[in-house]
Short mmCIF file of C-alpha atoms in Angstrom, two decimals:
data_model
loop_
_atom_site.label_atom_id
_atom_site.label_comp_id
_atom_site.label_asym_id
_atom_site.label_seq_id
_atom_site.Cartn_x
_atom_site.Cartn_y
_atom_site.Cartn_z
CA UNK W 24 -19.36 5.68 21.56
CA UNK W 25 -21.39 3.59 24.30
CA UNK W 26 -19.10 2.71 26.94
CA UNK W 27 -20.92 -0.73 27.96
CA UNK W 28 -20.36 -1.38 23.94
CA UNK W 29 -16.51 -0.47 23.87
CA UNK W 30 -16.25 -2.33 27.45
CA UNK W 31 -17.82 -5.72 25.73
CA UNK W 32 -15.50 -5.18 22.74
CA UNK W 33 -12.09 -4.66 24.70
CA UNK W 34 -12.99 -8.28 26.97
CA UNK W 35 -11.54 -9.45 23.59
CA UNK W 36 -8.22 -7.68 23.47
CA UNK W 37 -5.12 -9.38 22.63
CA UNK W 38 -2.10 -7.48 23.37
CA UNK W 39 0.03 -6.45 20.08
CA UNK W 40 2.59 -3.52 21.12
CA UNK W 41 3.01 -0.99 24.14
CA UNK W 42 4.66 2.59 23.34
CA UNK W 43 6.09 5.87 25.17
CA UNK W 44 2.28 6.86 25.18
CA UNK W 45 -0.71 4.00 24.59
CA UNK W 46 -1.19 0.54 24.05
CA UNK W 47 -1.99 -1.44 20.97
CA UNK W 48 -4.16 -3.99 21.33
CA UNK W 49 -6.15 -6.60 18.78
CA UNK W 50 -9.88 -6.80 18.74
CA UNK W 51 -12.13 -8.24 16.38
CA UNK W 52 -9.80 -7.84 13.60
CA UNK W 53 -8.73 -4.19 14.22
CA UNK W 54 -6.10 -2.32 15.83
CA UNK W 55 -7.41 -0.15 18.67
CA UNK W 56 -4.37 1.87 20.06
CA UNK W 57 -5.13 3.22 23.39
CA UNK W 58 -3.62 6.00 25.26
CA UNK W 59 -2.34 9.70 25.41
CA UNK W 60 -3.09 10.38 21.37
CA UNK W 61 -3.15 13.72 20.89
CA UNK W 62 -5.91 14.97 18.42
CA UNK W 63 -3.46 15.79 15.82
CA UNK W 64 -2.45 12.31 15.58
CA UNK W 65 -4.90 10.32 13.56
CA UNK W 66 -5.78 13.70 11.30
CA UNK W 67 -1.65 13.03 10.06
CA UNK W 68 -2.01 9.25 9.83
CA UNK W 69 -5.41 9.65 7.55
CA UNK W 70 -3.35 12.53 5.77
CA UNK W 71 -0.75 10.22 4.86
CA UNK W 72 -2.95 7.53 4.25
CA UNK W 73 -4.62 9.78 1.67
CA UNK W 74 -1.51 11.62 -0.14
CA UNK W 75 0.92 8.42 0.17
CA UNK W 76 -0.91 5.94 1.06
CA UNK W 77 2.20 4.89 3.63
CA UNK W 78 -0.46 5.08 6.61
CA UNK W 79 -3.05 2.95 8.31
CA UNK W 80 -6.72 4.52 6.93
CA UNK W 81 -8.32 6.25 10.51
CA UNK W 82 -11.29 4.31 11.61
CA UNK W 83 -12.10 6.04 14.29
CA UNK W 84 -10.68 8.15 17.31
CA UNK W 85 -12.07 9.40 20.47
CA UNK W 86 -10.67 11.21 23.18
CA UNK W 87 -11.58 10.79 27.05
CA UNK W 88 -12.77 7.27 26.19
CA UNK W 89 -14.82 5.74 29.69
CA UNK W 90 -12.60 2.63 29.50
CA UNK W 91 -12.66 -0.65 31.99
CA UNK W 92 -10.11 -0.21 34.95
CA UNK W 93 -8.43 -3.40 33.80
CA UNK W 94 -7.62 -1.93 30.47
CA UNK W 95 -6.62 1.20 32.12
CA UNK W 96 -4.47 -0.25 34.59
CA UNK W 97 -2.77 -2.00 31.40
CA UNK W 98 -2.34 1.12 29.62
CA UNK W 99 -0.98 2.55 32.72
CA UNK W 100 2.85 3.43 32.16
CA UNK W 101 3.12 2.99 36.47
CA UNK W 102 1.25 0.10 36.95
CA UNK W 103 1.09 -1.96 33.29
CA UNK W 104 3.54 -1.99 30.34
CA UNK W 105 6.00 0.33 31.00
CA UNK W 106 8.19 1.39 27.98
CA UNK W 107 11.97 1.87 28.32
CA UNK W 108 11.81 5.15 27.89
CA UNK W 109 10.62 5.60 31.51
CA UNK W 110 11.02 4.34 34.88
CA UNK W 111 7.96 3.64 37.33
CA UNK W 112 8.71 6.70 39.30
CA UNK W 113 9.40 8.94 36.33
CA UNK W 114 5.15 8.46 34.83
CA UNK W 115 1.97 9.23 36.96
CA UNK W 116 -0.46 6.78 37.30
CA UNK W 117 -3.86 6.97 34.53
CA UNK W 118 -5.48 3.84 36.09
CA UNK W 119 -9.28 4.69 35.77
CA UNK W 120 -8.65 7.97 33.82
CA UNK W 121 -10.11 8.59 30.48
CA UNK W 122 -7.78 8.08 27.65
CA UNK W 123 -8.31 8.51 23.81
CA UNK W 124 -8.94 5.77 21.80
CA UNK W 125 -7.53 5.16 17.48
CA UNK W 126 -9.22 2.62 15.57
CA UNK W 127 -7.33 1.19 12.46
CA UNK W 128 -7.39 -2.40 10.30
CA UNK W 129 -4.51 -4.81 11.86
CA UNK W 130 -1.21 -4.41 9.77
CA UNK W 131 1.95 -7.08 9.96
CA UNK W 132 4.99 -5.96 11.66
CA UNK W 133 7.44 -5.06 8.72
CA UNK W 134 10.24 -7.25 7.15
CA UNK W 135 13.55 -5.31 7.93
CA UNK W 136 15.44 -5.55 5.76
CA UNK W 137 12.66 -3.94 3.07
CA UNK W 138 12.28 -1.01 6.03
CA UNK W 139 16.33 -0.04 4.70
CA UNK W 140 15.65 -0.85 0.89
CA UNK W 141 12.51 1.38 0.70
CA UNK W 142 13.10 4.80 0.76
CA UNK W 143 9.79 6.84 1.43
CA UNK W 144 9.73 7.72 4.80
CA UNK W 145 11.97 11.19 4.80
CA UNK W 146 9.56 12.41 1.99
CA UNK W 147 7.16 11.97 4.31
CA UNK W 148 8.67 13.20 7.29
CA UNK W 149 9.37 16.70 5.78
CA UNK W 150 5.76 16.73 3.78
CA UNK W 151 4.27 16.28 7.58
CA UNK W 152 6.99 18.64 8.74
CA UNK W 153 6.09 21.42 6.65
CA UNK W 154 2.46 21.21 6.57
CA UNK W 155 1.64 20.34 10.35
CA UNK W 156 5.02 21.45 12.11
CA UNK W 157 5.17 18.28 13.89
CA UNK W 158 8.60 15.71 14.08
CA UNK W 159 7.47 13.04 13.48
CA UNK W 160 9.36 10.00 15.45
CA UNK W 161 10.97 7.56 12.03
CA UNK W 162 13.00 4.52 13.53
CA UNK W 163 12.68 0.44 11.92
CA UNK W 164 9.86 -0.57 14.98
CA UNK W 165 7.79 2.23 13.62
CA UNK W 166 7.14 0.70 10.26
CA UNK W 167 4.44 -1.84 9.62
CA UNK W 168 3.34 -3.64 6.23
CA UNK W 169 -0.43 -3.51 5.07
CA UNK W 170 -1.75 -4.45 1.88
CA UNK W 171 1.89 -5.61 0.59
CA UNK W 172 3.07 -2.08 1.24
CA UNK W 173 5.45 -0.83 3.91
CA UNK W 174 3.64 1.89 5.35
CA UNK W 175 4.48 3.91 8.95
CA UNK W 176 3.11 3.98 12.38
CA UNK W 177 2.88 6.21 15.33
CA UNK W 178 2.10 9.96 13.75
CA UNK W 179 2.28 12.08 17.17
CA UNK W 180 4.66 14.16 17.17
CA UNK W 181 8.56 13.54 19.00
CA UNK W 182 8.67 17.21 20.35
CA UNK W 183 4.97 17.04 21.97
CA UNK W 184 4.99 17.89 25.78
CA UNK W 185 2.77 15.19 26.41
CA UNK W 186 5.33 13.41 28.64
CA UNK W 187 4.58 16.56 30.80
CA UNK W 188 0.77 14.59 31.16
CA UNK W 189 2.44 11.28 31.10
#
């Protein structure tokens, strides 16, 4: 992908949810999450779009994405949105790093009480268990709804050692 393009494209972000890991932001009608995604990520999402269709269809991915410094800084858990699950001092800093990049269609944020009336998500969980070993992370904020169907979010995996990186 042409940086300069990608740059011109993200001057149109709207902020939509922050993570352990990336950033989701809104542009032009998709959902581009941005972050520490590792490459196993978006191959189980487009899995489970495929055999369950529970999953946001992949639109694209990237890794080591040449991204504006503002947008870095953002995505930066030191120095932008900073999720609970860390403390300032506990991240390093990515601002101007290359990060990987997951483009998907925009999806609502699910109606709860369908999340606890729907009961799809363990099936899932062990399918993606058993055929890519990786745990993946099932709680009500990682649920979205897309195309009147509740469907999941987030597909890297709980175990990874990627808050060694992070």
């Amino acid at each position: 992908a042409n940086p300069d393009v990608f740059a011109k494209l993200l001057r149109r972000r709207h902020l939509i949810s922050y993570g352990a890991f990336g950033v989701v932001y809104e542009v032009d009608g998709a959902a581009i999450k941005i972050g520490c995604i590792p490459d196993s990520e978006p191959v189980i999402q487009q899995w489970v779009c495929e055999q369950y269709e529970r999953a946001l269809p992949v639109w694209a991915f990237a890794s080591d994405v040449i991204l504006p410094k503002v947008v870095t800084h953002e995505v930066c858990p030191q120095h932008g949105f900073l999720s609970s699950l860390w403390t300032r001092t506990s991240v390093n800093c990515h601002c101007g790093e290359r990060l990987d990049a997951l483009a998907m269609p925009l999806a609502e944020r699910a109606d709860q009480r369908k999340v606890g009336e729907e009961d799809f998500s363990e099936k899932v969980y062990e399918a993606v268990l058993k055929k890519f070993q990786v745990s993946l992370d099932i709680h009500k904020g990682n649920f979205l709804e897309f195309n009147g169907k509740l469907t999941l979010c987030d597909f890297g995996d709980a175990n990874d050692k990627a808050v060694d990186y992070w």
